[in-house]
Each structure stands twice: as C-alpha cells, then as structure tokens.
C-alpha cells in the first residue's frame, strides 16, 4: 500500500525557516562554547546544546497548537497536526537528553553520584523546582499521546490533559534564562528568547481564545434542526447571524462544541457539507463515536460554539480545468460542498462516491440534483451482494478518465480508502501536487 505523501509547495519555506531558527540556536551555543576537554565537559556541553534545541523545538510545538490561519489554511490542518506530533517527540527526546547529560556532566565534575547531584541541582539552582514539575508534565503528556495509549483514551480526556502543555512550557521556561550559559550576561540572546516565546504566546492567546470568542459573540449560533440522511448519518443545520462573513469555503471544517448535556466538554472537527449561507451552516456526520452519535439527539435551539474555519482542501488548490473528486463514507461531506461550488464546465467535473451499499450513499439525492444542474458526472461504487469490495485501481481510473493525468483530484475518506486511491492515482500518472487530500483524524 502506497502511503499518502505530504504536500510540499507551502510547507517547504516554513520548514526551511524552522531549520534556520535551529541553526541560529546552534550558532548561539557554538559562540559560547570554549574548547571542550574531558568527559565532564563533553557531557555538560552536550547537555547545554540539547537543552537549547529542546527549548526552541518546544516553542514550535506550542506554535503548531495556535491554529494560525496561515498554517491551517495554506498548509492544512492535518499536516500541521502531524508536525505538532513529530515536533513534540523531538522536543521530549531533547529535553530528556538535556536532563540526563547535564546531571551526568555535573556529577562527573563534582565526583558525586547521580542521585546526589540531581538533588543539588534541583534544590540549589534557580527556578529548577518549577522546571522539574514542568518536565514531568511534558513526559506524562508525551506518554499519553503515544499511539497505543491515545487510542485507548477518550478523546475529551486526552484533549484536556494535552492542554497542560501550556502550563508545562511556562514552568520550564524560566530556568532557561536563569541558568543557561548562553543567556546569562547576554542581553541580545535573552531578548531574542523572550521575543520567540512572547510571539508564540501572543499567537496562542489571539487565535485560541480571542478570535473564537469574537466569532461566537458576533454570530451567536444555535442548532436549527437535525435531519437524518442515511443509516447512522445526520445533518445538523446551524443558524446564526451573518454567517457568510465568517469567510468559510467549501471543503473546510470547524471544530464544533454543542452546549448540550453530555456534549459541552467535547470539541470535534466536522466539515461543512454545503456552501455557507447568510444565516445557515450545515454539517453532515456519521455516528462513529460517542460525540458523533449524540448529534442525532440535539434539540433545536441548542447553543453552538465553533472555531474555524480550518483546512486547505478548497478551490484554491485547483490548478487544472478538469477535476475528479473521490469520496468514501463520511468523506462525502466536504466533497459534496466542493461538487456544488467548484468552477468548471459540466463534464469536466467527475465525482466517484464509494460506500458499502446504496443505502449508505448519504446526500445522494442532492448530489444527483447538483450533477443534473451542472452537467457533471456522478458515479458510485458499492459492495456486491456477496460483500465483495470494488477496488479503485489505476486501470479502472484510466478507463473512467483516459486523460486522468490532466486532472486535479480531491480525495476524502477513511484512511484505507484514501491510501489505496492515492496509490492508484499516482500509478495512473496524476502528479502528487495535484492530489488534494486532508485527513480529519486530528
């Protein structure tokens, strides 16, 4: 199975910028490191370097949690989430290495044991007690974010424990300036470090707190109605004031919090399944967990708290006149909105909808109406009477669209379907840069 490759165009400059920051940190360490002589100095200086890099990467981890539109909309929320997870692992490894190397180096220099040296560092060095508490919190957060543990934990529990990352970073920040050889007596480096963490903090406060607060106070959203669409699938109509001014586009999603009993503590990402209207938004959700199942019982008038819009799978990604859309299961929701709104000449738009059965083709009547009005092609593939699954292969795609290599492709569905379809598309000659996909398993 060929795994979906990351988008490159908007990511490369940001990755290069991050690497330039790491190079600046390395330069700061180099300028403040004399000739290294002996085991104790090797350990200590390696500990200083890992601590500096760990502190820098930790700032990036928090930045990736800030939901900055430039990242979320241009790079994609799924990609930013993967960056966040990967950066978190790097930061945790660097911080653990920093602690171990520094303690070992100091113990070697003083001729004491590791335990005695650890007690001395914690009790005698400034801001170290806070740093120890913060580091312990980061280790715990890292452990609960590991795949095996994360999958066994309710999403809401993991989400709120994960927010303690902010407190852990705050607690570990101060000892960096108080004890770091690169900062003591170096006002330029100290100011740059304050600027780094201050900028990240400002972005988090603005985009995680103030922007959502302004959005919800301005638009005052409530549940208008809940409409069954297919077995286990419902649409939630959300009414509000001047919703078209939110700036949402077809293909994007919001993080929704429904202020109903048993649901107010959960915030989940659901895509818009129709273009935004002046006073109405719509999401269509398949029941796969406690939160999504609970949507069917929402009462009209339930207040809604939303954050967004997020996501980069929009018409702006398009680079060709012809478009193929492939949807599977609940992945039809952003594809349905795109099917209605993507500019194009009728037959240049093709939608292939994969489902278990005809009954599972949610929003099918709407899709047929859109296809008729636009002259677009609408196809579906369902399991046979014996349960056999029709596979999406390069040969079948080539037979469906002989010029498929000249198409943009929008792909949304379960991970297995998305990976198989991606491999088939690449084999059929579609360049990676024209396969537009986002995973909403955030």
CSV table of C-alpha atoms in Angstrom, one decimal:
chain,number,residue,atom,x,y,z
A,1,UNK,CA,0.0,0.0,0.0
A,2,UNK,CA,1.4,3.4,-1.0
A,3,UNK,CA,1.1,6.0,1.7
A,4,UNK,CA,-0.1,9.4,1.0
A,5,UNK,CA,2.8,11.8,0.7
A,6,UNK,CA,2.8,15.3,2.3
A,7,UNK,CA,2.1,18.4,0.3
A,8,UNK,CA,5.2,20.4,-0.4
A,9,UNK,CA,4.5,23.7,-2.0
A,10,UNK,CA,3.5,25.7,1.0
A,11,UNK,CA,5.4,23.6,3.5
A,12,UNK,CA,9.0,23.9,2.2
A,13,UNK,CA,9.5,27.6,3.1
A,14,UNK,CA,8.2,27.0,6.6
A,15,UNK,CA,10.4,24.0,7.1
A,16,UNK,CA,13.4,26.0,5.9
A,17,UNK,CA,12.5,28.8,8.3
A,18,UNK,CA,12.3,26.4,11.2
A,19,UNK,CA,15.7,24.9,10.3
A,20,UNK,CA,17.2,28.4,10.1
A,21,UNK,CA,16.0,29.0,13.6
A,22,UNK,CA,17.6,25.8,14.7
A,23,UNK,CA,20.9,26.9,13.0
A,24,UNK,CA,20.7,30.2,14.9
A,25,UNK,CA,20.4,28.3,18.2
A,26,UNK,CA,23.3,26.1,17.3
A,27,UNK,CA,25.3,29.2,16.5
A,28,UNK,CA,24.5,30.7,19.9
A,29,UNK,CA,25.8,27.6,21.6
A,30,UNK,CA,28.9,27.5,19.4
A,31,UNK,CA,29.8,31.1,20.3
A,32,UNK,CA,29.5,30.4,24.0
A,33,UNK,CA,31.4,27.1,24.0
A,34,UNK,CA,35.1,27.1,24.6
A,35,UNK,CA,37.4,24.2,23.9
A,36,UNK,CA,35.9,21.1,25.3
A,37,UNK,CA,38.3,19.0,27.4
A,38,UNK,CA,37.4,15.9,29.4
A,39,UNK,CA,34.4,13.7,29.9
A,40,UNK,CA,32.6,16.1,32.3
A,41,UNK,CA,32.8,19.0,29.8
A,42,UNK,CA,31.7,16.9,26.9
A,43,UNK,CA,28.6,15.8,28.8
A,44,UNK,CA,27.9,19.2,30.1
A,45,UNK,CA,28.2,21.0,26.8
A,46,UNK,CA,26.1,18.3,25.0
A,47,UNK,CA,23.5,18.8,27.7
A,48,UNK,CA,23.5,22.6,27.1
A,49,UNK,CA,23.1,22.1,23.3
A,50,UNK,CA,20.2,19.6,23.7
A,51,UNK,CA,18.6,21.9,26.2
A,52,UNK,CA,18.8,24.9,23.8
A,53,UNK,CA,17.4,22.9,20.9
A,54,UNK,CA,14.7,21.4,23.1
A,55,UNK,CA,13.6,24.8,24.2
A,56,UNK,CA,13.5,26.0,20.6
A,57,UNK,CA,11.5,23.0,19.4
A,58,UNK,CA,9.2,23.3,22.4
A,59,UNK,CA,8.3,26.8,21.2
A,60,UNK,CA,7.5,25.4,17.7
A,61,UNK,CA,5.3,22.7,19.4
A,62,UNK,CA,3.2,25.4,21.0
A,63,UNK,CA,3.1,27.5,17.8
A,64,UNK,CA,1.7,24.5,16.0
A,65,UNK,CA,-1.1,24.4,18.5
A,66,UNK,CA,-2.0,28.0,18.0
A,67,UNK,CA,-4.2,27.4,14.9
A,68,UNK,CA,-2.7,30.2,12.9
A,69,UNK,CA,-4.7,30.7,9.7
A,70,UNK,CA,-1.5,31.0,7.6
A,71,UNK,CA,-0.7,27.4,8.7
A,72,UNK,CA,-4.1,25.9,8.9
A,73,UNK,CA,-5.4,27.1,5.5
A,74,UNK,CA,-2.3,27.1,3.4
A,75,UNK,CA,-0.5,24.0,4.7
A,76,UNK,CA,-3.6,22.1,6.0
A,77,UNK,CA,-4.7,21.2,9.5
A,78,UNK,CA,-3.8,17.6,9.1
A,79,UNK,CA,-0.3,18.4,8.1
A,80,UNK,CA,0.1,20.9,11.0
A,81,UNK,CA,-1.2,18.2,13.4
A,82,UNK,CA,1.5,15.8,12.1
A,83,UNK,CA,4.2,18.5,12.5
A,84,UNK,CA,3.0,19.0,16.1
A,85,UNK,CA,3.2,15.3,16.9
A,86,UNK,CA,6.6,14.9,15.4
A,87,UNK,CA,8.0,18.1,17.0
A,88,UNK,CA,6.6,17.0,20.3
A,89,UNK,CA,8.6,13.8,20.1
A,90,UNK,CA,11.7,15.6,19.1
A,91,UNK,CA,11.3,18.1,21.9
A,92,UNK,CA,10.7,15.4,24.5
A,93,UNK,CA,13.8,13.4,23.5
A,94,UNK,CA,15.9,16.6,23.5
A,95,UNK,CA,14.7,17.6,27.0
A,96,UNK,CA,15.2,14.1,28.5
A,97,UNK,CA,18.7,14.1,26.9
A,98,UNK,CA,19.4,17.5,28.4
A,99,UNK,CA,18.4,16.4,31.9
A,100,UNK,CA,20.5,13.3,31.7
A,101,UNK,CA,23.6,14.8,30.2
A,102,UNK,CA,23.7,17.8,32.5
A,103,UNK,CA,23.3,15.7,35.6
A,104,UNK,CA,25.9,13.3,34.4
A,105,UNK,CA,28.3,16.0,33.5
A,106,UNK,CA,27.9,17.9,36.8
A,107,UNK,CA,28.3,14.6,38.7
A,108,UNK,CA,31.5,13.7,36.8
A,109,UNK,CA,32.9,17.2,37.5
A,110,UNK,CA,32.0,17.1,41.2
A,111,UNK,CA,32.8,13.5,41.8
A,112,UNK,CA,29.4,12.7,43.2
A,113,UNK,CA,26.7,10.2,42.4
A,114,UNK,CA,23.8,10.9,40.0
A,115,UNK,CA,21.2,11.0,42.8
A,116,UNK,CA,23.1,13.4,45.0
A,117,UNK,CA,23.9,15.6,42.0
A,118,UNK,CA,20.2,15.6,41.0
A,119,UNK,CA,19.2,16.8,44.5
A,120,UNK,CA,21.8,19.5,44.4
A,121,UNK,CA,20.7,20.8,41.0
A,122,UNK,CA,17.0,20.8,41.9
A,123,UNK,CA,17.4,22.4,45.3
A,124,UNK,CA,20.3,24.9,44.7
A,125,UNK,CA,19.8,26.2,41.2
A,126,UNK,CA,17.2,29.0,40.5
A,127,UNK,CA,13.8,28.0,39.1
A,128,UNK,CA,14.7,24.4,39.0
A,129,UNK,CA,11.8,23.1,41.1
A,130,UNK,CA,9.4,24.6,38.5
A,131,UNK,CA,11.4,23.2,35.7
A,132,UNK,CA,11.2,19.7,37.3
A,133,UNK,CA,7.5,19.9,37.6
A,134,UNK,CA,7.1,21.2,34.0
A,135,UNK,CA,9.4,18.5,32.7
A,136,UNK,CA,7.5,15.7,34.5
A,137,UNK,CA,4.3,17.1,33.0
A,138,UNK,CA,5.8,17.1,29.5
A,139,UNK,CA,6.9,13.4,29.9
A,140,UNK,CA,3.4,12.4,31.0
A,141,UNK,CA,1.8,14.3,28.1
A,142,UNK,CA,4.2,12.6,25.7
A,143,UNK,CA,3.3,9.2,27.1
A,144,UNK,CA,-0.5,9.7,26.8
A,145,UNK,CA,0.0,11.0,23.3
A,146,UNK,CA,1.7,7.8,22.2
A,147,UNK,CA,-0.5,6.0,19.6
A,148,UNK,CA,-1.3,2.9,21.7
A,149,UNK,CA,-2.3,4.9,24.8
A,150,UNK,CA,-4.0,7.6,22.8
A,151,UNK,CA,-6.3,5.2,21.0
A,152,UNK,CA,-7.5,3.7,24.3
A,153,UNK,CA,-8.3,7.0,25.9
A,154,UNK,CA,-11.5,9.1,25.4
A,155,UNK,CA,-10.8,12.0,23.1
A,156,UNK,CA,-12.1,14.6,25.6
A,157,UNK,CA,-9.8,13.2,28.4
A,158,UNK,CA,-6.7,13.3,26.1
A,159,UNK,CA,-7.6,16.8,24.8
A,160,UNK,CA,-7.9,18.4,28.2
A,161,UNK,CA,-4.8,16.7,29.5
A,162,UNK,CA,-3.0,17.8,26.4
A,163,UNK,CA,-3.8,21.4,27.2
A,164,UNK,CA,-1.5,21.2,30.2
A,165,UNK,CA,1.3,21.5,27.7
A,166,UNK,CA,0.9,25.3,28.0
A,167,UNK,CA,1.5,25.2,31.8
A,168,UNK,CA,4.4,22.8,31.4
A,169,UNK,CA,6.1,25.1,28.9
A,170,UNK,CA,5.6,28.1,31.2
A,171,UNK,CA,7.1,26.2,34.2
A,172,UNK,CA,10.2,25.1,32.2
A,173,UNK,CA,10.8,28.5,30.5
A,174,UNK,CA,12.3,30.4,33.4
A,175,UNK,CA,15.2,28.2,34.3
A,176,UNK,CA,16.4,28.5,30.7
A,177,UNK,CA,17.2,32.2,31.2
A,178,UNK,CA,18.2,31.9,34.9
A,179,UNK,CA,20.8,29.1,34.4
A,180,UNK,CA,21.6,28.9,30.7
A,181,UNK,CA,25.1,30.0,29.9
A,182,UNK,CA,24.0,31.4,26.6
A,183,UNK,CA,21.7,33.9,28.2
A,184,UNK,CA,23.4,34.9,31.4
A,185,UNK,CA,25.0,38.3,30.7
A,186,UNK,CA,23.9,38.2,27.0
A,187,UNK,CA,21.1,40.7,26.6
A,188,UNK,CA,20.8,40.1,22.9
A,189,UNK,CA,20.2,36.4,23.3
A,190,UNK,CA,17.9,36.9,26.2
A,191,UNK,CA,15.8,39.4,24.3
A,192,UNK,CA,15.6,37.1,21.3
A,193,UNK,CA,14.4,34.2,23.5
A,194,UNK,CA,11.8,36.4,25.1
A,195,UNK,CA,10.7,37.5,21.7
A,196,UNK,CA,10.4,33.9,20.5
A,197,UNK,CA,8.3,32.8,23.4
A,198,UNK,CA,6.4,36.1,23.6
A,199,UNK,CA,5.3,35.9,19.9
A,200,UNK,CA,4.2,32.3,20.3
A,201,UNK,CA,2.2,33.2,23.5
A,202,UNK,CA,0.6,36.1,21.7
A,203,UNK,CA,-0.5,33.9,18.8
A,204,UNK,CA,-2.0,31.3,21.1
A,205,UNK,CA,-3.9,33.9,23.1
A,206,UNK,CA,-5.2,35.6,19.9
A,207,UNK,CA,-6.1,32.6,17.8
A,208,UNK,CA,-7.1,30.1,20.5
A,209,UNK,CA,-9.0,32.5,22.8
A,210,UNK,CA,-9.8,35.9,21.4
A,211,UNK,CA,-10.7,35.1,17.8
A,212,UNK,CA,-13.1,32.2,18.7
A,213,UNK,CA,-14.7,34.4,21.4
A,214,UNK,CA,-15.2,37.2,18.9
A,215,UNK,CA,-16.6,34.8,16.3
A,216,UNK,CA,-19.2,33.3,18.6
A,217,UNK,CA,-20.3,36.5,20.2
A,218,UNK,CA,-20.8,38.0,16.8
A,219,UNK,CA,-22.6,35.1,15.1
A,220,UNK,CA,-24.5,33.5,18.0
A,221,UNK,CA,-25.0,30.1,16.5
A,222,UNK,CA,-27.7,27.6,17.5
A,223,UNK,CA,-29.0,24.3,16.2
A,224,UNK,CA,-31.8,24.9,13.8
A,225,UNK,CA,-32.7,21.2,13.0
A,226,UNK,CA,-31.3,17.7,12.8
A,227,UNK,CA,-32.1,15.8,9.6
A,228,UNK,CA,-31.5,12.0,9.1
A,229,UNK,CA,-29.6,11.4,5.8
A,230,UNK,CA,-28.7,7.7,5.8
A,231,UNK,CA,-28.3,4.9,8.4
A,232,UNK,CA,-26.2,6.4,11.2
A,233,UNK,CA,-25.8,9.7,9.3
A,234,UNK,CA,-27.4,13.0,10.2
A,235,UNK,CA,-27.1,16.6,9.0
A,236,UNK,CA,-27.1,19.4,11.7
A,237,UNK,CA,-28.4,22.7,10.5
A,238,UNK,CA,-26.8,25.6,12.4
A,239,UNK,CA,-28.4,29.0,12.3
A,240,UNK,CA,-26.7,32.3,13.2
A,241,UNK,CA,-26.2,35.9,12.2
A,242,UNK,CA,-24.4,36.8,9.0
A,243,UNK,CA,-22.6,33.5,8.9
A,244,UNK,CA,-21.3,34.3,5.3
A,245,UNK,CA,-19.0,36.8,6.9
A,246,UNK,CA,-17.0,34.1,8.7
A,247,UNK,CA,-15.2,33.5,5.4
A,248,UNK,CA,-15.7,29.8,5.3
A,249,UNK,CA,-15.1,28.0,2.0
A,250,UNK,CA,-16.4,24.7,0.6
A,251,UNK,CA,-14.0,21.9,1.7
A,252,UNK,CA,-13.2,23.5,5.1
A,253,UNK,CA,-14.3,22.4,8.5
A,254,UNK,CA,-14.9,23.9,12.0
A,255,UNK,CA,-14.3,22.5,15.5
A,256,UNK,CA,-17.8,22.3,17.0
A,257,UNK,CA,-18.8,22.3,20.6
A,258,UNK,CA,-22.5,21.7,21.2
A,259,UNK,CA,-23.6,23.1,24.6
A,260,UNK,CA,-26.0,20.2,25.4
A,261,UNK,CA,-25.9,17.9,28.4
A,262,UNK,CA,-23.0,15.4,28.0
A,263,UNK,CA,-21.6,17.2,24.9
A,264,UNK,CA,-20.4,20.6,26.1
A,265,UNK,CA,-16.9,19.4,27.0
A,266,UNK,CA,-16.2,17.9,23.6
A,267,UNK,CA,-14.9,19.8,20.6
A,268,UNK,CA,-14.7,17.9,17.4
A,269,UNK,CA,-13.9,18.7,13.7
A,270,UNK,CA,-16.7,18.3,11.2
A,271,UNK,CA,-16.7,19.6,7.6
A,272,UNK,CA,-19.3,21.8,6.1
A,273,UNK,CA,-21.5,19.7,3.8
A,274,UNK,CA,-22.9,22.6,1.9
A,275,UNK,CA,-21.7,26.1,1.0
A,276,UNK,CA,-22.2,28.7,3.8
A,277,UNK,CA,-25.4,30.7,3.6
A,278,UNK,CA,-26.0,34.1,5.2
A,279,UNK,CA,-27.8,32.6,8.2
A,280,UNK,CA,-27.2,28.9,7.9
A,281,UNK,CA,-24.3,26.4,8.0
A,282,UNK,CA,-24.7,22.6,7.7
A,283,UNK,CA,-22.5,19.7,8.8
A,284,UNK,CA,-23.2,16.1,8.0
A,285,UNK,CA,-21.8,13.5,10.4
A,286,UNK,CA,-21.6,9.7,10.6
A,287,UNK,CA,-22.0,8.1,14.0
A,288,UNK,CA,-18.7,6.5,14.8
A,289,UNK,CA,-18.2,7.5,18.5
A,290,UNK,CA,-20.0,9.0,21.5
A,291,UNK,CA,-19.9,12.6,20.3
A,292,UNK,CA,-20.9,12.0,16.7
A,293,UNK,CA,-23.7,9.6,17.9
A,294,UNK,CA,-25.0,12.2,20.3
A,295,UNK,CA,-25.6,14.7,17.4
A,296,UNK,CA,-28.8,12.8,16.4
A,297,UNK,CA,-30.4,13.8,19.7
A,298,UNK,CA,-29.6,17.5,19.6
A,299,UNK,CA,-32.6,19.7,20.3
A,300,UNK,CA,-33.3,22.8,18.2
A,301,UNK,CA,-32.1,25.9,20.0
A,302,UNK,CA,-29.0,24.2,21.4
A,303,UNK,CA,-26.2,26.8,21.5
A,304,UNK,CA,-23.2,26.1,19.4
A,305,UNK,CA,-19.6,27.2,20.0
A,306,UNK,CA,-17.4,27.0,16.8
A,307,UNK,CA,-13.8,27.6,16.0
A,308,UNK,CA,-12.6,28.0,12.4
A,309,UNK,CA,-12.8,27.8,9.5
A,310,UNK,CA,-9.8,25.5,9.0
A,311,UNK,CA,-8.5,23.3,6.2
A,312,UNK,CA,-6.7,23.8,2.9
A,313,UNK,CA,-8.8,21.4,0.7
A,314,UNK,CA,-10.5,24.3,-1.2
A,315,UNK,CA,-10.9,25.5,-4.7
A,316,UNK,CA,-7.7,27.5,-4.3
A,317,UNK,CA,-5.8,24.2,-4.6
A,318,UNK,CA,-7.0,23.7,-8.1
A,319,UNK,CA,-4.6,24.1,-11.0
A,320,UNK,CA,-6.4,22.4,-13.9
A,321,UNK,CA,-9.7,22.8,-15.7
A,322,UNK,CA,-10.7,19.1,-15.1
A,323,UNK,CA,-11.4,17.7,-11.6
A,324,UNK,CA,-12.0,14.3,-10.2
A,325,UNK,CA,-13.5,14.0,-6.7
A,326,UNK,CA,-13.2,10.7,-4.8
A,327,UNK,CA,-15.2,10.3,-1.6
A,328,UNK,CA,-15.7,7.5,0.8
A,329,UNK,CA,-18.1,7.2,3.7
A,330,UNK,CA,-18.3,10.4,5.8
A,331,UNK,CA,-15.7,11.9,3.4
A,332,UNK,CA,-18.6,12.9,1.2
A,333,UNK,CA,-19.3,16.0,3.3
A,334,UNK,CA,-16.5,18.4,2.1
A,335,UNK,CA,-16.7,16.8,-1.4
A,336,UNK,CA,-20.4,17.5,-1.6
A,337,UNK,CA,-19.8,21.2,-0.9
A,338,UNK,CA,-17.0,21.3,-3.4
A,339,UNK,CA,-19.1,19.5,-6.0
A,340,UNK,CA,-21.6,22.3,-5.9
A,341,UNK,CA,-19.2,25.2,-5.9
A,342,UNK,CA,-16.0,24.3,-7.9
A,343,UNK,CA,-15.8,26.3,-11.1
A,344,UNK,CA,-15.9,24.1,-14.1
A,345,UNK,CA,-17.5,23.1,-17.4
A,346,UNK,CA,-20.0,20.4,-16.6
A,347,UNK,CA,-18.4,17.2,-17.9
A,348,UNK,CA,-15.0,18.4,-16.6
A,349,UNK,CA,-16.3,17.6,-13.1
A,350,UNK,CA,-16.5,14.0,-12.0
A,351,UNK,CA,-17.5,12.6,-8.6
A,352,UNK,CA,-16.9,9.0,-7.6
A,353,UNK,CA,-18.6,8.0,-4.3
A,354,UNK,CA,-17.5,4.8,-2.5
A,355,UNK,CA,-19.9,3.3,0.1
A,356,UNK,CA,-20.8,-0.1,1.5
A,357,UNK,CA,-24.3,-0.1,0.0
A,358,UNK,CA,-26.7,2.1,-1.9
A,359,UNK,CA,-28.4,2.9,1.4
A,360,UNK,CA,-25.2,4.3,2.7
A,361,UNK,CA,-24.9,6.9,-0.1
A,362,UNK,CA,-25.6,9.9,2.1
A,363,UNK,CA,-26.8,13.1,0.4
A,364,UNK,CA,-27.3,11.1,-2.8
A,365,UNK,CA,-30.4,13.0,-4.0
A,366,UNK,CA,-28.6,16.3,-3.5
A,367,UNK,CA,-25.6,15.0,-5.4
A,368,UNK,CA,-27.9,13.9,-8.3
A,369,UNK,CA,-29.5,17.3,-8.4
A,370,UNK,CA,-26.2,19.1,-8.5
A,371,UNK,CA,-24.9,16.8,-11.2
A,372,UNK,CA,-28.0,17.4,-13.3
A,373,UNK,CA,-27.9,21.2,-12.9
A,374,UNK,CA,-24.1,21.3,-13.7
A,375,UNK,CA,-24.0,18.6,-16.3
A,376,UNK,CA,-21.3,16.9,-14.2
A,377,UNK,CA,-20.6,13.1,-14.0
A,378,UNK,CA,-21.7,11.4,-10.8
A,379,UNK,CA,-20.7,7.7,-10.2
A,380,UNK,CA,-20.8,5.4,-7.2
A,381,UNK,CA,-19.2,2.1,-6.2
A,382,UNK,CA,-20.8,-0.1,-3.6
A,383,UNK,CA,-20.1,-3.6,-2.3
A,384,UNK,CA,-21.6,-6.5,-4.2
A,385,UNK,CA,-24.3,-8.8,-2.9
A,386,UNK,CA,-21.6,-11.1,-1.6
A,387,UNK,CA,-19.8,-8.3,0.2
A,388,UNK,CA,-17.0,-8.0,-2.4
A,389,UNK,CA,-15.4,-4.6,-2.4
A,390,UNK,CA,-14.8,-2.9,-5.7
A,391,UNK,CA,-11.2,-1.7,-5.6
A,392,UNK,CA,-10.1,1.7,-7.0
A,393,UNK,CA,-7.3,0.8,-9.3
A,394,UNK,CA,-5.2,2.7,-11.8
A,395,UNK,CA,-6.7,0.6,-14.7
A,396,UNK,CA,-10.3,1.5,-13.6
A,397,UNK,CA,-9.5,5.1,-13.2
A,398,UNK,CA,-7.8,5.2,-16.6
A,399,UNK,CA,-10.8,3.6,-18.2
A,400,UNK,CA,-13.1,6.1,-16.4
A,401,UNK,CA,-11.0,9.1,-17.4
A,402,UNK,CA,-8.5,8.4,-20.2
A,403,UNK,CA,-6.9,11.8,-19.6
A,404,UNK,CA,-6.8,11.4,-15.8
A,405,UNK,CA,-3.2,12.6,-15.6
A,406,UNK,CA,-4.5,16.1,-16.6
A,407,UNK,CA,-7.0,16.2,-13.7
A,408,UNK,CA,-6.8,17.8,-10.2
A,409,UNK,CA,-8.1,15.2,-7.7
A,410,UNK,CA,-9.9,15.9,-4.4
A,411,UNK,CA,-9.8,12.9,-2.1
A,412,UNK,CA,-11.5,12.4,1.2
A,413,UNK,CA,-12.4,9.2,3.0
A,414,UNK,CA,-11.3,6.6,5.6
A,415,UNK,CA,-7.5,6.1,5.8
A,416,UNK,CA,-7.6,2.8,4.0
A,417,UNK,CA,-9.6,4.1,1.1
A,418,UNK,CA,-7.5,7.3,0.8
A,419,UNK,CA,-4.2,5.4,0.8
A,420,UNK,CA,-5.4,2.9,-1.9
A,421,UNK,CA,-6.9,5.7,-4.0
A,422,UNK,CA,-3.7,7.7,-3.7
A,423,UNK,CA,-1.6,4.8,-4.8
A,424,UNK,CA,-3.9,4.2,-7.8
A,425,UNK,CA,-3.9,7.9,-8.8
A,426,UNK,CA,-0.1,8.1,-8.7
A,427,UNK,CA,0.2,4.9,-10.7
A,428,UNK,CA,-2.3,6.3,-13.2
A,429,UNK,CA,0.0,9.3,-13.7
A,430,UNK,CA,-1.5,12.0,-11.5
A,431,UNK,CA,1.3,14.2,-10.0
A,432,UNK,CA,1.4,14.4,-6.2
A,433,UNK,CA,1.0,18.1,-6.3
A,434,UNK,CA,-2.5,17.7,-7.9
A,435,UNK,CA,-3.8,15.2,-5.4
A,436,UNK,CA,-5.6,17.3,-2.7
A,437,UNK,CA,-6.3,15.4,0.5
A,438,UNK,CA,-6.8,16.1,4.2
A,439,UNK,CA,-7.2,13.6,7.0
A,440,UNK,CA,-9.6,14.7,9.7
A,441,UNK,CA,-8.4,12.2,12.3
A,442,UNK,CA,-6.9,15.1,14.4
